[in-house]
Amino acid sequence: MYVAETFCSLQGEGSLVGVPSFFIRTSGCALRCRWCDTAYASFQPEGTTRSVAELVAEARASGPGHVVLTGGEPLVQRDIGALTHSLRQAGLHVTVETAGVAAPEMECDLLSVSPKTSSSDPDGAWRGRHQRRRADLGPLRSLLARFGEHQVKLVIQQASDLDEVLELLKRIGPVAPERVLLMPEGASAAEVAARAPMVAALCLEHGFRYTPRLHLDLFGEGRGV
Ligand code: SF4
């Protein structure tokens, strides 16, 4: 596995927000989102090669019973199936955070999928490839069908993003509204706070859940949080 960092923190987003967790941030991604805040795990991947056995041993020794695989994009890592299987065999709760652009064999207790909309499209040479990959909903549908315990997190920059979100949800199939989480875009707590009322209003209007970005509130920007 190519891994950018491992650390313990509180889960900052989604239905397990606030739960102490051991994070494994894999390095490398199939997308190039305009607002990506982990360039060191996507655009300019950094890290070290770690074995499955090493990562499982570190997770077990870390303390929390929850492990979050995030990135980058964990599902493009060759050993993701072996890692998720071994973590669960060790009795750990496994959340996989993914953009849903790949659907390899793997295991998890919570699939946290964050499909991307046009607000993520970058300028430049990667634009076409990014758009084609995010528009291919086959892997996303496969993941949602396989993992009943799932949440769909969608980044909102402005209220008009919601039309595209509703269309996307229609295309990927029925997703229970309580499993849809809207999340304000922002690289800092101040940017998230500025969009929070608008996103909260959309949640109330459509019956979706709101997810904060707790790690930004508690620990600010930067690595290892
Ligand atoms: S999918 Fe995630 S890690 Fe990859 S470029 Fe987009 S925001 Fe960054």
Coordinates of C-alpha atoms and ligand atoms in Angstrom, one line a residue:
M1 CA 0.0 0.0 0.0
Y2 CA 1.2 3.5 -0.8
V3 CA 0.4 5.5 2.3
A4 CA 0.7 9.2 2.9
E5 CA 0.1 9.2 6.6
T6 CA -1.4 7.4 9.6
F7 CA -2.8 9.2 12.6
C8 CA -5.4 9.1 15.4
S9 CA -8.0 11.7 15.4
L10 CA -11.8 12.2 15.8
Q11 CA -13.8 11.3 12.7
G12 CA -14.6 14.8 11.3
E13 CA -17.4 14.0 8.9
G14 CA -20.4 11.8 8.4
S15 CA -22.6 9.6 10.6
L16 CA -19.7 8.6 12.9
V17 CA -18.6 12.2 13.5
G18 CA -16.7 12.6 16.8
V19 CA -15.7 8.9 17.1
P20 CA -12.0 8.4 17.9
S21 CA -10.5 6.6 14.9
F22 CA -7.2 5.5 13.5
F23 CA -6.8 7.0 10.0
I24 CA -4.9 5.4 7.1
R25 CA -4.5 8.0 4.3
T26 CA -3.5 6.2 1.1
S27 CA -1.7 8.2 -1.5
G28 CA -2.8 8.5 -5.1
C29 CA -6.2 9.3 -6.7
A30 CA -8.0 8.8 -9.9
L31 CA -9.6 12.3 -9.8
R32 CA -8.2 15.9 -9.6
C33 CA -10.9 17.9 -7.8
R34 CA -10.5 21.6 -8.1
W35 CA -10.9 22.1 -4.3
C36 CA -8.9 19.0 -3.1
D37 CA -7.4 19.8 0.2
T38 CA -5.0 16.7 0.3
A39 CA -2.8 17.4 -2.7
Y40 CA -0.1 15.3 -1.0
A41 CA -2.3 12.3 -1.4
S42 CA -3.7 13.1 -4.8
F43 CA -2.2 15.6 -7.2
Q44 CA 1.4 15.2 -5.8
P45 CA 1.3 11.9 -4.1
E46 CA 3.8 11.5 -1.3
G47 CA 4.3 8.6 1.1
T48 CA 5.9 5.3 1.8
T49 CA 5.1 1.7 0.9
R50 CA 3.6 -0.1 3.8
S51 CA 2.7 -3.8 4.1
V52 CA -0.8 -4.9 5.1
A53 CA 0.7 -6.6 8.2
E54 CA 2.4 -3.4 9.3
L55 CA -0.7 -1.3 9.0
V56 CA -2.9 -3.8 10.8
A57 CA -0.4 -4.0 13.7
E58 CA -0.3 -0.2 13.9
A59 CA -4.1 0.0 13.8
R60 CA -4.4 -2.6 16.6
A61 CA -1.8 -0.8 18.8
S62 CA -3.3 2.7 18.2
G63 CA -6.2 2.3 20.6
P64 CA -9.4 3.2 18.8
G65 CA -11.6 0.4 17.7
H66 CA -12.5 2.3 14.5
V67 CA -10.3 2.5 11.4
V68 CA -10.9 5.0 8.6
L69 CA -9.4 4.3 5.2
T70 CA -9.2 7.6 3.3
G71 CA -7.1 9.3 0.7
G72 CA -6.4 10.1 -2.0
E73 CA -8.5 7.2 -3.2
P74 CA -8.1 4.0 -1.2
L75 CA -10.0 1.9 -3.7
V76 CA -7.3 2.2 -6.3
Q77 CA -4.7 0.6 -4.0
R78 CA -3.9 -3.0 -5.1
D79 CA -4.0 -4.5 -1.6
I80 CA -7.2 -2.8 -0.4
G81 CA -9.0 -6.1 -0.3
A82 CA -6.4 -7.8 1.9
L83 CA -6.1 -4.8 4.2
T84 CA -9.8 -4.4 4.8
H85 CA -10.2 -8.1 5.4
S86 CA -7.3 -8.2 7.9
L87 CA -8.5 -5.1 9.8
R88 CA -12.0 -6.6 10.2
Q89 CA -10.5 -10.0 11.2
A90 CA -8.7 -8.1 13.9
G91 CA -12.1 -7.0 15.2
L92 CA -11.8 -3.4 14.1
H93 CA -14.7 -1.4 12.6
V94 CA -13.7 -0.3 9.1
T95 CA -15.0 2.8 7.3
V96 CA -13.9 3.3 3.7
E97 CA -14.0 6.8 2.3
T98 CA -14.1 6.8 -1.5
A99 CA -15.2 8.9 -4.4
G100 CA -16.8 5.8 -5.9
V101 CA -14.7 5.7 -9.1
A102 CA -13.5 2.1 -8.5
A103 CA -15.2 -1.0 -7.1
P104 CA -12.6 -3.6 -6.2
E105 CA -13.2 -6.6 -3.9
M106 CA -13.0 -5.3 -0.3
E107 CA -14.8 -5.3 3.0
C108 CA -16.1 -2.6 5.2
D109 CA -18.6 -1.8 8.0
L110 CA -19.4 1.6 6.6
L111 CA -19.1 2.7 3.0
S112 CA -18.7 6.4 2.9
V113 CA -19.0 7.5 -0.7
S114 CA -18.5 11.0 -1.9
P115 CA -19.4 11.2 -5.6
K116 CA -18.2 14.4 -7.3
T117 CA -20.2 17.0 -9.3
S118 CA -19.2 19.7 -11.7
S119 CA -18.1 22.0 -8.9
S120 CA -15.1 19.7 -8.6
D121 CA -14.0 20.0 -12.2
P122 CA -10.4 21.3 -12.6
D123 CA -9.1 23.5 -15.3
G124 CA -6.3 22.4 -17.5
A125 CA -5.1 19.1 -18.9
W126 CA -6.9 16.9 -16.4
R127 CA -10.4 18.3 -16.9
G128 CA -11.6 15.8 -19.5
R129 CA -10.3 12.8 -17.7
H130 CA -11.7 14.0 -14.4
Q131 CA -15.1 14.6 -16.0
R132 CA -15.2 11.2 -17.7
R133 CA -14.2 9.3 -14.5
R134 CA -16.7 11.1 -12.2
A135 CA -19.5 10.6 -14.7
D136 CA -19.0 6.8 -14.9
L137 CA -21.5 5.7 -12.2
G138 CA -21.0 2.0 -12.7
P139 CA -18.5 1.5 -9.8
L140 CA -20.6 3.7 -7.5
R141 CA -23.8 1.7 -8.2
S142 CA -21.8 -1.6 -7.6
L143 CA -20.5 -0.3 -4.3
L144 CA -23.9 0.9 -3.0
A145 CA -25.5 -2.5 -4.0
R146 CA -22.8 -4.5 -2.2
F147 CA -22.6 -2.4 1.0
G148 CA -26.0 -1.8 2.7
E149 CA -24.4 0.2 5.4
H150 CA -23.5 3.3 3.4
Q151 CA -23.7 7.1 3.4
V152 CA -23.5 9.4 0.4
K153 CA -21.7 12.6 1.2
L154 CA -22.0 15.5 -1.2
V155 CA -20.0 18.7 -1.2
I156 CA -22.0 21.9 -1.6
Q157 CA -20.4 25.2 -2.7
Q158 CA -23.6 27.1 -3.5
A159 CA -27.3 26.4 -3.3
S160 CA -27.6 25.9 -7.1
D161 CA -25.4 22.8 -6.7
L162 CA -28.4 21.0 -5.4
D163 CA -30.1 20.6 -8.8
E164 CA -27.1 18.5 -10.0
V165 CA -27.0 16.6 -6.7
L166 CA -30.7 15.6 -7.0
E167 CA -30.1 14.5 -10.6
L168 CA -27.1 12.5 -9.6
L169 CA -29.0 10.8 -6.8
K170 CA -31.8 9.9 -9.3
R171 CA -29.2 8.4 -11.6
I172 CA -27.4 6.2 -9.0
G173 CA -30.7 4.7 -7.8
P174 CA -32.8 5.0 -4.7
V175 CA -30.8 6.3 -1.7
A176 CA -32.7 6.9 1.5
P177 CA -32.7 10.6 2.3
E178 CA -31.3 9.9 5.8
R179 CA -28.2 8.3 4.1
V180 CA -27.6 11.5 2.1
L181 CA -25.3 14.0 3.8
L182 CA -24.7 17.5 2.6
M183 CA -21.3 19.0 3.5
P184 CA -20.2 22.6 3.0
E185 CA -17.2 23.0 0.8
G186 CA -14.3 24.9 2.4
A187 CA -10.6 24.5 3.1
S188 CA -10.9 26.2 6.5
A189 CA -13.3 26.4 9.4
A190 CA -14.2 30.0 8.4
E191 CA -15.1 29.0 4.8
V192 CA -17.2 26.0 6.0
A193 CA -18.9 28.3 8.6
A194 CA -19.8 30.8 5.9
R195 CA -21.6 28.1 3.8
A196 CA -23.1 26.2 6.8
P197 CA -26.5 28.1 7.0
M198 CA -27.1 27.7 3.3
V199 CA -26.3 23.9 3.4
A200 CA -28.4 23.5 6.6
A201 CA -31.4 25.1 4.8
L202 CA -31.0 22.7 1.9
C203 CA -31.0 19.7 4.3
L204 CA -34.2 20.9 6.0
E205 CA -35.9 21.5 2.7
H206 CA -35.0 18.0 1.3
G207 CA -34.8 15.8 4.4
F208 CA -31.1 15.2 4.0
R209 CA -28.6 15.2 6.8
Y210 CA -26.0 17.9 7.5
T211 CA -22.5 16.9 8.2
P212 CA -20.0 19.3 9.8
R213 CA -16.3 19.1 9.2
L214 CA -15.4 18.8 12.8
H215 CA -11.6 18.3 12.3
L216 CA -11.4 21.8 10.8
D217 CA -13.2 23.3 13.8
L218 CA -11.1 21.4 16.4
F219 CA -7.7 21.1 14.8
G220 CA -7.6 23.5 11.8
E221 CA -6.0 22.8 8.4
G222 CA -3.0 20.7 7.9
R223 CA -1.9 17.1 7.9
G224 CA -2.6 14.4 10.5
V225 CA -6.0 15.6 11.6
Ligands
SF4_1 S1 -11.4 12.5 -4.9 FE1 -10.7 13.3 -2.9 S2 -8.5 13.0 -2.8 FE2 -9.1 12.7 -5.0 S3 -8.8 14.7 -5.9 FE3 -11.0 14.7 -5.3 S4 -10.9 15.6 -3.2 FE4 -8.8 15.0 -3.7

